[in-house]
Amino acid sequence: MNPQDQDVRRPRAIPFHLVNGHSPLHPSFSAGRDREERDQAFDSIRSSMGPRKEPIDLDSLHIDGEPSAPTDASQQKSARQYEEVGDADIEDIEIRVAARDGRDEAPLTPPATSRSISPFTANPTVDFEGLSWPSVGTLDRLRERTHPEVAEARLQKLSGAVRTILECIGEDPDREGLHGTPERYAKAMMFFTKGYEENLRDIVNGAVFHEDHDELVIVKDIDVYSLCEHHLVPFTGKMHIGYIPSRRVIGLSKLARIAEMFSRRLQVQERLTKQVALALSEVLKPQGVAVVMESSHLCMVMRGVQKGGATTTTSCMLGAMRKRAKTREEFLSLLRR
């Protein structure tokens, strides 16, 4: 091969500037032109958002009458993955934007950053003086443990009510198959709702330990059985509980016992999920708590729409789990493994 052919096949030298006209190395680049193109792009995005959707500068948001929250220095330390947060300071600012509808005043959530604090979790959550979230009449039921005759009178009253139900649906409570059914059902109902007699103090029973651990702790697939308070039929499923400790951990079995205590009541799944999360937050004061529940409701299977394959998923995130998208995503990804 002669030297001329080699010169022809030799690749051409790469230009000293990039071919992209937006590159600052390109001869035609100018700062004014780049700024003009950015302004045009912003104007086009803003015009497409409409009058009710405006871009928000998150740094400028603050609660009315208060200065903007300063940047937390601990967030700048890369060696620490999580920072300690309390329920009272889950959110430093309150997001105030125009609602899509005048009847809808719920604050919107900035995408990919955090979820706004729930307005239903700011109040004191657990009563340690006897019962946890007691209902009317449950205190009397708790006291009946020391008065067997009163407990027996309650059981007889419930048995009579069941007998009345059997009569109302056209059955004969005295036939052989139903003999003793009112009493058996009364005892079963008292067991189904035994969570009313329990409280968080006795369930935990001091099983909280000091431990230098600040990573996720997750207990998955806790079987849950409860009664729908709307139709008094069961809904069953699994609950997943996770938390990030703040120098204190709880015995793993206690997570399942807390779920059992609140599920053995007349419930709706949304409230059950939140009660478990708030109770764990009250006991441990952790950096964050997450509870996810998946269940099937027989009120949708045996009656009504009768959709046997339908499942319901609810979640409650508190602390770092609610505030940080990456922490929340880590928890959910571990659940899917």
PDB file of C-alpha atoms in Angstrom, residues 52-207:
ATOM      1  CA  ARG A  52     -54.224  27.681  37.708  1.00  0.00           C
ATOM      2  CA  LYS A  53     -50.837  25.979  37.606  1.00  0.00           C
ATOM      3  CA  GLU A  54     -47.844  28.167  38.246  1.00  0.00           C
ATOM      4  CA  PRO A  55     -44.230  27.077  38.740  1.00  0.00           C
ATOM      5  CA  ILE A  56     -43.290  27.234  42.408  1.00  0.00           C
ATOM      6  CA  ASP A  57     -40.008  28.393  43.888  1.00  0.00           C
ATOM      7  CA  LEU A  58     -39.665  26.030  46.855  1.00  0.00           C
ATOM      8  CA  ASP A  59     -36.930  28.134  48.457  1.00  0.00           C
ATOM      9  CA  SER A  60     -39.271  31.091  48.821  1.00  0.00           C
ATOM     10  CA  LEU A  61     -42.146  29.233  50.488  1.00  0.00           C
ATOM     11  CA  HIS A  62     -42.791  29.846  54.177  1.00  0.00           C
ATOM     12  CA  ILE A  63     -45.619  29.946  56.638  1.00  0.00           C
ATOM     13  CA  ASP A  64     -47.507  33.228  56.666  1.00  0.00           C
ATOM     14  CA  GLY A  65     -45.955  35.649  59.131  1.00  0.00           C
ATOM     15  CA  GLU A  66     -42.778  33.612  59.635  1.00  0.00           C
ATOM     16  CA  PRO A  67     -39.394  33.818  57.897  1.00  0.00           C
ATOM     17  CA  SER A  68     -38.271  31.100  55.572  1.00  0.00           C
ATOM     18  CA  ALA A  69     -36.855  28.022  57.250  1.00  0.00           C
ATOM     19  CA  PRO A  70     -33.028  27.948  57.187  1.00  0.00           C
ATOM     20  CA  THR A  71     -31.173  25.130  55.525  1.00  0.00           C
ATOM     21  CA  ASP A  72     -30.336  22.348  57.981  1.00  0.00           C
ATOM     22  CA  ALA A  73     -26.559  21.930  58.194  1.00  0.00           C
ATOM     23  CA  SER A  74     -26.890  18.217  58.925  1.00  0.00           C
ATOM     24  CA  GLN A  75     -28.296  17.665  55.459  1.00  0.00           C
ATOM     25  CA  GLN A  76     -24.919  18.720  54.055  1.00  0.00           C
ATOM     26  CA  LYS A  77     -23.034  15.939  55.794  1.00  0.00           C
ATOM     27  CA  SER A  78     -22.673  13.140  53.278  1.00  0.00           C
ATOM     28  CA  ALA A  79     -21.466  10.689  55.908  1.00  0.00           C
ATOM     29  CA  ARG A  80     -24.882  10.586  57.530  1.00  0.00           C
ATOM     30  CA  GLN A  81     -27.727   9.073  55.559  1.00  0.00           C
ATOM     31  CA  TYR A  82     -30.560  10.150  57.818  1.00  0.00           C
ATOM     32  CA  GLU A  83     -31.092  12.988  60.250  1.00  0.00           C
ATOM     33  CA  GLU A  84     -33.103  12.779  63.415  1.00  0.00           C
ATOM     34  CA  VAL A  85     -36.534  14.220  63.042  1.00  0.00           C
ATOM     35  CA  GLY A  86     -39.521  14.372  65.329  1.00  0.00           C
ATOM     36  CA  ASP A  87     -43.167  14.264  64.487  1.00  0.00           C
ATOM     37  CA  ALA A  88     -43.460  17.949  65.379  1.00  0.00           C
ATOM     38  CA  ASP A  89     -40.871  19.036  62.821  1.00  0.00           C
ATOM     39  CA  ILE A  90     -41.603  16.644  59.973  1.00  0.00           C
ATOM     40  CA  GLU A  91     -42.214  19.637  57.748  1.00  0.00           C
ATOM     41  CA  ASP A  92     -40.510  23.012  58.261  1.00  0.00           C
ATOM     42  CA  ILE A  93     -42.747  24.876  55.838  1.00  0.00           C
ATOM     43  CA  GLU A  94     -46.362  24.721  54.827  1.00  0.00           C
ATOM     44  CA  ILE A  95     -47.029  24.678  51.108  1.00  0.00           C
ATOM     45  CA  ARG A  96     -49.703  27.118  50.086  1.00  0.00           C
ATOM     46  CA  VAL A  97     -50.861  26.986  46.476  1.00  0.00           C
ATOM     47  CA  ALA A  98     -54.148  27.679  44.748  1.00  0.00           C
ATOM     48  CA  ALA A  99     -56.479  24.675  44.794  1.00  0.00           C
ATOM     49  CA  ARG A 100     -57.750  23.261  41.541  1.00  0.00           C
ATOM     50  CA  ASP A 101     -61.258  23.705  42.851  1.00  0.00           C
ATOM     51  CA  GLY A 102     -62.618  26.125  45.383  1.00  0.00           C
ATOM     52  CA  ARG A 103     -63.944  23.211  47.438  1.00  0.00           C
ATOM     53  CA  ASP A 104     -60.567  21.501  47.476  1.00  0.00           C
ATOM     54  CA  GLU A 105     -58.203  23.238  49.900  1.00  0.00           C
ATOM     55  CA  ALA A 106     -55.732  20.379  50.425  1.00  0.00           C
ATOM     56  CA  PRO A 107     -52.114  21.464  49.904  1.00  0.00           C
ATOM     57  CA  LEU A 108     -50.341  19.987  46.909  1.00  0.00           C
ATOM     58  CA  THR A 109     -47.128  18.005  47.299  1.00  0.00           C
ATOM     59  CA  PRO A 110     -43.892  19.034  45.599  1.00  0.00           C
ATOM     60  CA  PRO A 111     -42.920  16.204  43.234  1.00  0.00           C
ATOM     61  CA  ALA A 112     -39.982  13.948  44.122  1.00  0.00           C
ATOM     62  CA  THR A 113     -39.183  15.788  47.369  1.00  0.00           C
ATOM     63  CA  SER A 114     -41.624  15.080  50.205  1.00  0.00           C
ATOM     64  CA  ARG A 115     -45.227  14.499  51.154  1.00  0.00           C
ATOM     65  CA  SER A 116     -47.026  17.230  53.039  1.00  0.00           C
ATOM     66  CA  ILE A 117     -47.671  16.524  56.686  1.00  0.00           C
ATOM     67  CA  SER A 118     -51.011  14.884  57.422  1.00  0.00           C
ATOM     68  CA  PRO A 119     -53.422  17.137  59.343  1.00  0.00           C
ATOM     69  CA  PHE A 120     -54.780  14.067  61.146  1.00  0.00           C
ATOM     70  CA  THR A 121     -51.568  13.024  62.922  1.00  0.00           C
ATOM     71  CA  ALA A 122     -50.687  16.141  64.906  1.00  0.00           C
ATOM     72  CA  ASN A 123     -52.799  15.418  68.003  1.00  0.00           C
ATOM     73  CA  PRO A 124     -51.782  13.188  70.944  1.00  0.00           C
ATOM     74  CA  THR A 125     -52.183   9.652  69.754  1.00  0.00           C
ATOM     75  CA  VAL A 126     -52.174   7.131  72.571  1.00  0.00           C
ATOM     76  CA  ASP A 127     -53.713   7.060  76.036  1.00  0.00           C
ATOM     77  CA  PHE A 128     -51.458   5.052  78.333  1.00  0.00           C
ATOM     78  CA  GLU A 129     -53.904   5.291  81.250  1.00  0.00           C
ATOM     79  CA  GLY A 130     -55.848   2.136  80.571  1.00  0.00           C
ATOM     80  CA  LEU A 131     -56.731   1.969  76.881  1.00  0.00           C
ATOM     81  CA  SER A 132     -55.332   2.997  73.526  1.00  0.00           C
ATOM     82  CA  TRP A 133     -57.870   4.996  71.500  1.00  0.00           C
ATOM     83  CA  PRO A 134     -60.806   3.780  73.593  1.00  0.00           C
ATOM     84  CA  SER A 135     -64.375   3.802  72.330  1.00  0.00           C
ATOM     85  CA  VAL A 136     -67.475   4.537  74.357  1.00  0.00           C
ATOM     86  CA  GLY A 137     -68.131   1.647  76.717  1.00  0.00           C
ATOM     87  CA  THR A 138     -64.783  -0.097  76.311  1.00  0.00           C
ATOM     88  CA  LEU A 139     -63.542   1.052  79.710  1.00  0.00           C
ATOM     89  CA  ASP A 140     -66.468  -0.783  81.324  1.00  0.00           C
ATOM     90  CA  ARG A 141     -65.510  -3.866  79.361  1.00  0.00           C
ATOM     91  CA  LEU A 142     -61.954  -3.646  80.667  1.00  0.00           C
ATOM     92  CA  ARG A 143     -63.149  -3.409  84.266  1.00  0.00           C
ATOM     93  CA  GLU A 144     -65.241  -6.541  83.826  1.00  0.00           C
ATOM     94  CA  ARG A 145     -62.067  -8.611  84.057  1.00  0.00           C
ATOM     95  CA  THR A 146     -62.265  -8.268  87.825  1.00  0.00           C
ATOM     96  CA  HIS A 147     -66.064  -8.725  87.950  1.00  0.00           C
ATOM     97  CA  PRO A 148     -66.964 -12.101  86.368  1.00  0.00           C
ATOM     98  CA  GLU A 149     -70.661 -11.736  87.089  1.00  0.00           C
ATOM     99  CA  VAL A 150     -70.807  -8.481  85.112  1.00  0.00           C
ATOM    100  CA  ALA A 151     -68.919 -10.094  82.228  1.00  0.00           C
ATOM    101  CA  GLU A 152     -71.359 -13.005  82.209  1.00  0.00           C
ATOM    102  CA  ALA A 153     -74.325 -10.608  82.107  1.00  0.00           C
ATOM    103  CA  ARG A 154     -72.784  -8.890  79.064  1.00  0.00           C
ATOM    104  CA  LEU A 155     -72.328 -12.275  77.349  1.00  0.00           C
ATOM    105  CA  GLN A 156     -75.951 -13.242  78.005  1.00  0.00           C
ATOM    106  CA  LYS A 157     -77.154  -9.923  76.605  1.00  0.00           C
ATOM    107  CA  LEU A 158     -75.122 -10.451  73.432  1.00  0.00           C
ATOM    108  CA  SER A 159     -76.425 -14.029  73.118  1.00  0.00           C
ATOM    109  CA  GLY A 160     -79.989 -12.761  73.314  1.00  0.00           C
ATOM    110  CA  ALA A 161     -79.260 -10.273  70.528  1.00  0.00           C
ATOM    111  CA  VAL A 162     -77.907 -13.068  68.318  1.00  0.00           C
ATOM    112  CA  ARG A 163     -81.000 -15.151  69.012  1.00  0.00           C
ATOM    113  CA  THR A 164     -83.123 -12.180  67.913  1.00  0.00           C
ATOM    114  CA  ILE A 165     -81.130 -11.950  64.679  1.00  0.00           C
ATOM    115  CA  LEU A 166     -81.759 -15.632  63.950  1.00  0.00           C
ATOM    116  CA  GLU A 167     -85.468 -15.148  64.513  1.00  0.00           C
ATOM    117  CA  CYS A 168     -85.529 -12.050  62.282  1.00  0.00           C
ATOM    118  CA  ILE A 169     -83.963 -13.866  59.314  1.00  0.00           C
ATOM    119  CA  GLY A 170     -86.608 -16.609  59.581  1.00  0.00           C
ATOM    120  CA  GLU A 171     -84.626 -19.282  61.403  1.00  0.00           C
ATOM    121  CA  ASP A 172     -85.579 -21.378  64.429  1.00  0.00           C
ATOM    122  CA  PRO A 173     -82.996 -20.756  67.162  1.00  0.00           C
ATOM    123  CA  ASP A 174     -84.179 -23.914  68.985  1.00  0.00           C
ATOM    124  CA  ARG A 175     -83.571 -26.394  66.161  1.00  0.00           C
ATOM    125  CA  GLU A 176     -80.772 -28.912  66.551  1.00  0.00           C
ATOM    126  CA  GLY A 177     -78.249 -27.220  64.224  1.00  0.00           C
ATOM    127  CA  LEU A 178     -78.609 -23.843  65.916  1.00  0.00           C
ATOM    128  CA  HIS A 179     -78.713 -25.102  69.472  1.00  0.00           C
ATOM    129  CA  GLY A 180     -76.059 -23.143  71.383  1.00  0.00           C
ATOM    130  CA  THR A 181     -75.193 -20.954  68.375  1.00  0.00           C
ATOM    131  CA  PRO A 182     -76.146 -17.654  70.059  1.00  0.00           C
ATOM    132  CA  GLU A 183     -73.779 -18.379  72.968  1.00  0.00           C
ATOM    133  CA  ARG A 184     -70.982 -19.555  70.668  1.00  0.00           C
ATOM    134  CA  TYR A 185     -71.298 -16.503  68.448  1.00  0.00           C
ATOM    135  CA  ALA A 186     -71.341 -14.187  71.460  1.00  0.00           C
ATOM    136  CA  LYS A 187     -68.060 -15.668  72.700  1.00  0.00           C
ATOM    137  CA  ALA A 188     -66.583 -15.488  69.201  1.00  0.00           C
ATOM    138  CA  MET A 189     -67.557 -11.826  68.848  1.00  0.00           C
ATOM    139  CA  MET A 190     -65.916 -10.999  72.151  1.00  0.00           C
ATOM    140  CA  PHE A 191     -62.737 -12.653  70.853  1.00  0.00           C
ATOM    141  CA  PHE A 192     -62.932 -10.878  67.493  1.00  0.00           C
ATOM    142  CA  THR A 193     -63.019  -7.565  69.363  1.00  0.00           C
ATOM    143  CA  LYS A 194     -60.620  -8.367  72.209  1.00  0.00           C
ATOM    144  CA  GLY A 195     -58.402  -5.489  71.094  1.00  0.00           C
ATOM    145  CA  TYR A 196     -60.721  -3.102  72.923  1.00  0.00           C
ATOM    146  CA  GLU A 197     -59.515  -4.552  76.223  1.00  0.00           C
ATOM    147  CA  GLU A 198     -55.814  -4.190  75.395  1.00  0.00           C
ATOM    148  CA  ASN A 199     -53.544  -1.181  75.601  1.00  0.00           C
ATOM    149  CA  LEU A 200     -50.175  -0.297  74.160  1.00  0.00           C
ATOM    150  CA  ARG A 201     -48.391  -0.175  77.510  1.00  0.00           C
ATOM    151  CA  ASP A 202     -49.164  -3.816  78.281  1.00  0.00           C
ATOM    152  CA  ILE A 203     -48.499  -4.938  74.708  1.00  0.00           C
ATOM    153  CA  VAL A 204     -45.004  -3.423  74.604  1.00  0.00           C
ATOM    154  CA  ASN A 205     -44.310  -4.548  78.187  1.00  0.00           C
ATOM    155  CA  GLY A 206     -40.981  -2.716  78.369  1.00  0.00           C
ATOM    156  CA  ALA A 207     -39.503  -4.446  75.304  1.00  0.00           C
TER     157      ALA A 207
END
